[in-house]
PDB file of C-alpha atoms in Angstrom:
ATOM      1  CA  UNK N   1     -23.861  -4.125  32.208  1.00 37.00           C
ATOM      2  CA  UNK N   2     -21.196  -2.264  30.274  1.00 45.00           C
ATOM      3  CA  UNK N   3     -20.573  -3.526  26.718  1.00 55.00           C
ATOM      4  CA  UNK N   4     -17.376  -5.487  26.164  1.00 69.00           C
ATOM      5  CA  UNK N   5     -15.851  -3.027  23.715  1.00 73.00           C
ATOM      6  CA  UNK N   6     -12.615  -4.998  23.010  1.00 78.00           C
ATOM      7  CA  UNK N   7     -14.644  -8.135  22.238  1.00 84.00           C
ATOM      8  CA  UNK N   8     -16.974  -6.180  19.934  1.00 86.00           C
ATOM      9  CA  UNK N   9     -13.944  -4.763  18.132  1.00 89.00           C
ATOM     10  CA  UNK N  10     -12.569  -8.244  17.593  1.00 93.00           C
ATOM     11  CA  UNK N  11     -15.902  -9.549  16.284  1.00 91.00           C
ATOM     12  CA  UNK N  12     -16.342  -6.708  13.811  1.00 92.00           C
ATOM     13  CA  UNK N  13     -12.723  -6.898  12.704  1.00 94.00           C
ATOM     14  CA  UNK N  14     -12.845 -10.648  12.031  1.00 96.00           C
ATOM     15  CA  UNK N  15     -16.147 -10.295  10.198  1.00 95.00           C
ATOM     16  CA  UNK N  16     -14.651  -7.557   8.010  1.00 95.00           C
ATOM     17  CA  UNK N  17     -11.430  -9.354   7.041  1.00 97.00           C
ATOM     18  CA  UNK N  18     -12.866 -11.431   4.150  1.00 97.00           C
ATOM     19  CA  UNK N  19     -14.067  -8.242   2.484  1.00 97.00           C
ATOM     20  CA  UNK N  20     -10.747  -6.530   3.276  1.00 97.00           C
ATOM     21  CA  UNK N  21      -8.928  -9.398   1.600  1.00 97.00           C
ATOM     22  CA  UNK N  22     -10.955  -8.871  -1.547  1.00 96.00           C
ATOM     23  CA  UNK N  23     -11.405  -5.094  -1.653  1.00 96.00           C
ATOM     24  CA  UNK N  24      -8.827  -3.578   0.670  1.00 97.00           C
ATOM     25  CA  UNK N  25      -9.538  -1.520   3.762  1.00 97.00           C
ATOM     26  CA  UNK N  26     -12.812   0.382   3.324  1.00 95.00           C
ATOM     27  CA  UNK N  27     -15.207   1.836   5.867  1.00 92.00           C
ATOM     28  CA  UNK N  28     -17.981   0.004   4.031  1.00 92.00           C
ATOM     29  CA  UNK N  29     -16.340  -3.268   5.074  1.00 92.00           C
ATOM     30  CA  UNK N  30     -16.739  -2.341   8.738  1.00 91.00           C
ATOM     31  CA  UNK N  31     -20.326  -1.227   8.231  1.00 88.00           C
ATOM     32  CA  UNK N  32     -21.165  -4.547   6.598  1.00 89.00           C
ATOM     33  CA  UNK N  33     -19.320  -6.473   9.307  1.00 90.00           C
ATOM     34  CA  UNK N  34     -21.158  -4.599  12.082  1.00 86.00           C
ATOM     35  CA  UNK N  35     -24.484  -5.499  10.500  1.00 85.00           C
ATOM     36  CA  UNK N  36     -23.489  -9.155  10.301  1.00 87.00           C
ATOM     37  CA  UNK N  37     -22.655  -9.033  14.024  1.00 82.00           C
ATOM     38  CA  UNK N  38     -26.095  -7.577  14.789  1.00 78.00           C
ATOM     39  CA  UNK N  39     -24.660  -4.435  16.340  1.00 70.00           C
ATOM     40  CA  UNK N  40     -26.722  -1.296  16.757  1.00 65.00           C
ATOM     41  CA  UNK N  41     -26.664   1.243  13.946  1.00 60.00           C
ATOM     42  CA  UNK N  42     -23.399   3.160  13.745  1.00 63.00           C
ATOM     43  CA  UNK N  43     -21.913   1.319  16.732  1.00 61.00           C
ATOM     44  CA  UNK N  44     -18.843   0.510  14.630  1.00 60.00           C
ATOM     45  CA  UNK N  45     -18.119   4.256  14.651  1.00 69.00           C
ATOM     46  CA  UNK N  46     -17.905   4.096  18.438  1.00 78.00           C
ATOM     47  CA  UNK N  47     -15.654   1.047  18.279  1.00 86.00           C
ATOM     48  CA  UNK N  48     -13.266   2.743  15.856  1.00 90.00           C
ATOM     49  CA  UNK N  49     -13.637   6.496  16.538  1.00 89.00           C
ATOM     50  CA  UNK N  50     -10.651   7.416  14.353  1.00 90.00           C
ATOM     51  CA  UNK N  51     -12.025   5.503  11.417  1.00 90.00           C
ATOM     52  CA  UNK N  52     -10.042   3.066   9.336  1.00 94.00           C
ATOM     53  CA  UNK N  53      -6.769   3.911  11.076  1.00 95.00           C
ATOM     54  CA  UNK N  54      -8.215   2.552  14.327  1.00 95.00           C
ATOM     55  CA  UNK N  55      -9.528  -0.566  12.624  1.00 95.00           C
ATOM     56  CA  UNK N  56      -6.269  -1.374  10.835  1.00 97.00           C
ATOM     57  CA  UNK N  57      -4.278  -0.739  14.014  1.00 97.00           C
ATOM     58  CA  UNK N  58      -6.659  -3.043  15.858  1.00 96.00           C
ATOM     59  CA  UNK N  59      -5.944  -5.786  13.330  1.00 97.00           C
ATOM     60  CA  UNK N  60      -2.283  -5.670  14.342  1.00 97.00           C
ATOM     61  CA  UNK N  61      -3.244  -5.586  18.020  1.00 97.00           C
ATOM     62  CA  UNK N  62      -5.480  -8.639  17.556  1.00 97.00           C
ATOM     63  CA  UNK N  63      -2.643 -10.559  15.904  1.00 98.00           C
ATOM     64  CA  UNK N  64      -0.213  -9.499  18.643  1.00 98.00           C
ATOM     65  CA  UNK N  65      -2.557 -10.764  21.337  1.00 97.00           C
ATOM     66  CA  UNK N  66      -3.115 -14.050  19.521  1.00 97.00           C
ATOM     67  CA  UNK N  67       0.655 -14.389  19.114  1.00 98.00           C
ATOM     68  CA  UNK N  68       1.260 -13.908  22.838  1.00 97.00           C
ATOM     69  CA  UNK N  69      -1.464 -16.446  23.618  1.00 96.00           C
ATOM     70  CA  UNK N  70       0.169 -18.974  21.311  1.00 96.00           C
ATOM     71  CA  UNK N  71       3.564 -18.342  22.895  1.00 96.00           C
ATOM     72  CA  UNK N  72       2.272 -19.280  26.347  1.00 93.00           C
ATOM     73  CA  UNK N  73       2.809 -22.929  25.410  1.00 86.00           C
ATOM     74  CA  UNK N  74       6.415 -22.506  24.295  1.00 87.00           C
ATOM     75  CA  UNK N  75       9.129 -23.426  26.857  1.00 85.00           C
ATOM     76  CA  UNK N  76      11.677 -20.626  26.854  1.00 83.00           C
ATOM     77  CA  UNK N  77      14.049 -21.382  29.726  1.00 83.00           C
ATOM     78  CA  UNK N  78      16.718 -22.795  27.404  1.00 86.00           C
ATOM     79  CA  UNK N  79      16.230 -20.350  24.538  1.00 90.00           C
ATOM     80  CA  UNK N  80      18.519 -17.452  23.733  1.00 90.00           C
ATOM     81  CA  UNK N  81      17.008 -14.014  23.159  1.00 88.00           C
ATOM     82  CA  UNK N  82      17.415 -14.376  19.402  1.00 90.00           C
ATOM     83  CA  UNK N  83      15.591 -17.716  19.460  1.00 94.00           C
ATOM     84  CA  UNK N  84      12.740 -16.248  21.499  1.00 95.00           C
ATOM     85  CA  UNK N  85      12.339 -13.359  19.080  1.00 95.00           C
ATOM     86  CA  UNK N  86      12.445 -15.779  16.153  1.00 96.00           C
ATOM     87  CA  UNK N  87       9.797 -18.007  17.750  1.00 96.00           C
ATOM     88  CA  UNK N  88       7.536 -15.026  18.359  1.00 97.00           C
ATOM     89  CA  UNK N  89       7.796 -13.741  14.794  1.00 97.00           C
ATOM     90  CA  UNK N  90       7.141 -17.169  13.287  1.00 97.00           C
ATOM     91  CA  UNK N  91       4.179 -17.657  15.634  1.00 97.00           C
ATOM     92  CA  UNK N  92       2.844 -14.348  14.381  1.00 97.00           C
ATOM     93  CA  UNK N  93       3.070 -15.528  10.774  1.00 97.00           C
ATOM     94  CA  UNK N  94       1.287 -18.775  11.666  1.00 96.00           C
ATOM     95  CA  UNK N  95      -1.605 -16.706  12.981  1.00 97.00           C
ATOM     96  CA  UNK N  96      -1.535 -14.354   9.986  1.00 97.00           C
ATOM     97  CA  UNK N  97      -1.596 -17.175   7.416  1.00 96.00           C
ATOM     98  CA  UNK N  98      -5.417 -17.307   7.070  1.00 96.00           C
ATOM     99  CA  UNK N  99      -5.372 -13.529   6.638  1.00 97.00           C
ATOM    100  CA  UNK N 100      -2.574 -13.225   4.105  1.00 97.00           C
ATOM    101  CA  UNK N 101      -4.557 -11.190   1.596  1.00 97.00           C
ATOM    102  CA  UNK N 102      -5.871  -8.920   4.348  1.00 97.00           C
ATOM    103  CA  UNK N 103      -2.284  -8.489   5.534  1.00 97.00           C
ATOM    104  CA  UNK N 104      -1.274  -7.470   2.030  1.00 97.00           C
ATOM    105  CA  UNK N 105      -4.048  -4.858   2.072  1.00 97.00           C
ATOM    106  CA  UNK N 106      -2.819  -3.725   5.498  1.00 98.00           C
ATOM    107  CA  UNK N 107       0.736  -3.186   4.267  1.00 97.00           C
ATOM    108  CA  UNK N 108      -0.633  -1.157   1.362  1.00 97.00           C
ATOM    109  CA  UNK N 109      -2.737   0.912   3.782  1.00 97.00           C
ATOM    110  CA  UNK N 110       0.217   1.772   6.033  1.00 97.00           C
ATOM    111  CA  UNK N 111       2.363   2.606   3.018  1.00 96.00           C
ATOM    112  CA  UNK N 112       0.108   5.539   2.114  1.00 96.00           C
ATOM    113  CA  UNK N 113       1.866   8.853   2.920  1.00 96.00           C
ATOM    114  CA  UNK N 114      -0.761  10.002   5.417  1.00 96.00           C
ATOM    115  CA  UNK N 115      -0.628   6.675   7.265  1.00 96.00           C
ATOM    116  CA  UNK N 116       3.122   6.047   7.441  1.00 95.00           C
ATOM    117  CA  UNK N 117       3.742   7.547  10.880  1.00 95.00           C
ATOM    118  CA  UNK N 118       0.866   5.661  12.504  1.00 96.00           C
ATOM    119  CA  UNK N 119       2.003   2.507  10.738  1.00 96.00           C
ATOM    120  CA  UNK N 120       5.455   2.905  12.253  1.00 95.00           C
ATOM    121  CA  UNK N 121       3.911   3.261  15.714  1.00 96.00           C
ATOM    122  CA  UNK N 122       1.915   0.083  15.232  1.00 97.00           C
ATOM    123  CA  UNK N 123       5.020  -1.764  14.075  1.00 96.00           C
ATOM    124  CA  UNK N 124       6.950  -0.443  17.079  1.00 95.00           C
ATOM    125  CA  UNK N 125       4.197  -1.722  19.383  1.00 97.00           C
ATOM    126  CA  UNK N 126       4.541  -5.222  17.941  1.00 97.00           C
ATOM    127  CA  UNK N 127       8.328  -5.088  18.290  1.00 96.00           C
ATOM    128  CA  UNK N 128       7.990  -3.929  21.894  1.00 96.00           C
ATOM    129  CA  UNK N 129       5.619  -6.754  22.742  1.00 97.00           C
ATOM    130  CA  UNK N 130       7.937  -9.336  21.195  1.00 97.00           C
ATOM    131  CA  UNK N 131      11.007  -8.054  23.057  1.00 94.00           C
ATOM    132  CA  UNK N 132       9.047  -7.828  26.311  1.00 95.00           C
ATOM    133  CA  UNK N 133       7.870 -11.434  25.941  1.00 95.00           C
ATOM    134  CA  UNK N 134      11.463 -12.424  25.148  1.00 94.00           C
ATOM    135  CA  UNK N 135      12.463 -11.062  28.560  1.00 92.00           C
ATOM    136  CA  UNK N 136      14.112  -7.795  27.590  1.00 90.00           C
ATOM    137  CA  UNK N 137      14.088  -5.408  30.542  1.00 87.00           C
ATOM    138  CA  UNK N 138      16.471  -2.735  29.239  1.00 83.00           C
ATOM    139  CA  UNK N 139      15.488   0.819  30.066  1.00 83.00           C
ATOM    140  CA  UNK N 140      18.355   2.752  28.471  1.00 80.00           C
ATOM    141  CA  UNK N 141      19.151   3.573  24.838  1.00 80.00           C
ATOM    142  CA  UNK N 142      19.510  -0.176  24.240  1.00 82.00           C
ATOM    143  CA  UNK N 143      15.748  -0.645  24.662  1.00 87.00           C
ATOM    144  CA  UNK N 144      14.985   1.857  21.922  1.00 89.00           C
ATOM    145  CA  UNK N 145      17.672   0.471  19.648  1.00 88.00           C
ATOM    146  CA  UNK N 146      16.419  -3.096  19.957  1.00 89.00           C
ATOM    147  CA  UNK N 147      12.860  -2.123  19.138  1.00 92.00           C
ATOM    148  CA  UNK N 148      13.876   0.084  16.241  1.00 91.00           C
ATOM    149  CA  UNK N 149      15.972  -2.709  14.747  1.00 91.00           C
ATOM    150  CA  UNK N 150      13.229  -5.279  15.241  1.00 93.00           C
ATOM    151  CA  UNK N 151      10.682  -2.932  13.658  1.00 94.00           C
ATOM    152  CA  UNK N 152      12.929  -2.776  10.609  1.00 92.00           C
ATOM    153  CA  UNK N 153      13.229  -6.554  10.554  1.00 94.00           C
ATOM    154  CA  UNK N 154       9.476  -7.005  10.833  1.00 95.00           C
ATOM    155  CA  UNK N 155       8.894  -4.613   7.956  1.00 95.00           C
ATOM    156  CA  UNK N 156      11.350  -6.385   5.667  1.00 94.00           C
ATOM    157  CA  UNK N 157      10.275  -9.876   6.667  1.00 96.00           C
ATOM    158  CA  UNK N 158       6.607  -8.992   6.150  1.00 97.00           C
ATOM    159  CA  UNK N 159       7.355  -8.130   2.538  1.00 96.00           C
ATOM    160  CA  UNK N 160       9.185 -11.432   2.026  1.00 97.00           C
ATOM    161  CA  UNK N 161       6.444 -13.438   3.732  1.00 97.00           C
ATOM    162  CA  UNK N 162       3.697 -11.884   1.607  1.00 96.00           C
ATOM    163  CA  UNK N 163       5.277 -13.309  -1.551  1.00 95.00           C
ATOM    164  CA  UNK N 164       6.565 -16.553  -0.042  1.00 96.00           C
ATOM    165  CA  UNK N 165       4.902 -19.703  -1.392  1.00 93.00           C
ATOM    166  CA  UNK N 166       7.685 -22.074  -0.302  1.00 94.00           C
ATOM    167  CA  UNK N 167       6.946 -25.069   1.909  1.00 92.00           C
ATOM    168  CA  UNK N 168       6.797 -24.072   5.578  1.00 90.00           C
ATOM    169  CA  UNK N 169       7.829 -20.541   4.550  1.00 94.00           C
ATOM    170  CA  UNK N 170      11.451 -21.638   4.227  1.00 96.00           C
ATOM    171  CA  UNK N 171      12.337 -18.500   2.264  1.00 97.00           C
ATOM    172  CA  UNK N 172      10.887 -16.290   4.977  1.00 97.00           C
ATOM    173  CA  UNK N 173      12.667 -18.231   7.708  1.00 96.00           C
ATOM    174  CA  UNK N 174      16.018 -17.941   5.928  1.00 96.00           C
ATOM    175  CA  UNK N 175      15.574 -14.191   5.464  1.00 95.00           C
ATOM    176  CA  UNK N 176      14.536 -13.759   9.091  1.00 96.00           C
ATOM    177  CA  UNK N 177      17.512 -15.759  10.357  1.00 94.00           C
ATOM    178  CA  UNK N 178      19.947 -13.603   8.416  1.00 92.00           C
ATOM    179  CA  UNK N 179      18.415 -10.386   9.719  1.00 91.00           C
ATOM    180  CA  UNK N 180      18.314 -11.610  13.311  1.00 90.00           C
ATOM    181  CA  UNK N 181      21.968 -12.583  13.141  1.00 85.00           C
ATOM    182  CA  UNK N 182      22.725  -9.033  12.015  1.00 76.00           C
ATOM    183  CA  UNK N 183      20.956  -7.710  15.108  1.00 70.00           C
ATOM    184  CA  UNK N 184      22.909 -10.015  17.401  1.00 65.00           C
ATOM    185  CA  UNK N 185      26.170  -8.998  15.752  1.00 60.00           C
ATOM    186  CA  UNK N 186      25.249  -5.359  16.224  1.00 51.00           C
ATOM    187  CA  UNK N 187      24.522  -6.011  19.891  1.00 52.00           C
ATOM    188  CA  UNK N 188      27.854  -7.731  20.407  1.00 52.00           C
ATOM    189  CA  UNK N 189      29.648  -4.845  18.726  1.00 43.00           C
ATOM    190  CA  UNK N 190      27.934  -2.265  20.931  1.00 46.00           C
ATOM    191  CA  UNK N 191      28.727  -4.347  24.005  1.00 50.00           C
ATOM    192  CA  UNK N 192      32.402  -4.415  23.083  1.00 44.00           C
ATOM    193  CA  UNK N 193      32.485  -0.675  22.484  1.00 39.00           C
ATOM    194  CA  UNK N 194      30.874  -0.038  25.869  1.00 47.00           C
ATOM    195  CA  UNK N 195      33.650  -2.007  27.558  1.00 47.00           C
ATOM    196  CA  UNK N 196      36.446  -0.374  25.578  1.00 42.00           C
ATOM    197  CA  UNK N 197      35.146   3.193  25.599  1.00 43.00           C
ATOM    198  CA  UNK N 198      32.733   3.354  28.576  1.00 47.00           C
ATOM    199  CA  UNK N 199      32.702   7.161  28.689  1.00 47.00           C
ATOM    200  CA  UNK N 200      30.751   7.236  25.429  1.00 41.00           C
ATOM    201  CA  UNK N 201      27.847   5.595  27.184  1.00 42.00           C
ATOM    202  CA  UNK N 202      28.088   7.331  30.542  1.00 47.00           C
ATOM    203  CA  UNK N 203      25.140   9.607  31.187  1.00 46.00           C
ATOM    204  CA  UNK N 204      25.968  13.231  31.947  1.00 42.00           C
ATOM    205  CA  UNK N 205      25.197  14.307  35.474  1.00 39.00           C
TER     206      UNK N 205
END
């Protein structure tokens, strides 16, 4: 029987997060976590072949998957796109709440110069999953624009959420609402321009 690699990754990751919260992202945290999960020697190296970058990226992937699972119970037929995106982001923060210190360590990890590009890719992946769940099916420039803007929103809102000790994260919610309204206003503006000056958006043949 082939080992369930994704499940092993999740187990090791979750076992490592308490140490990450206290000491930041270290390979030693994964080694200790693998031992606590009774994995074979050095198996954590097979689970995360690119080292800490793989492990930290997997943390985001784990949260994304938990977010999408949580969203399965949310009725969306009457929600606007902005409301769906908002619900997804807030669901993500609900899941991240027990891991707030580990999230702080994660933001610090991705802020390091040699990790910035990979961190942007991970953020883009989360934005793509949120927009896809929200029903976005665009395939043109609009798809890229939406995900780039949402990546920016996620980055800024993460920083607010990390320091937010208000009840029910009211400060974070207010910040998020303002940023999302900016995105919607941008979308309306682009839509108007496309109607007024359609040739700007006509693909060359």
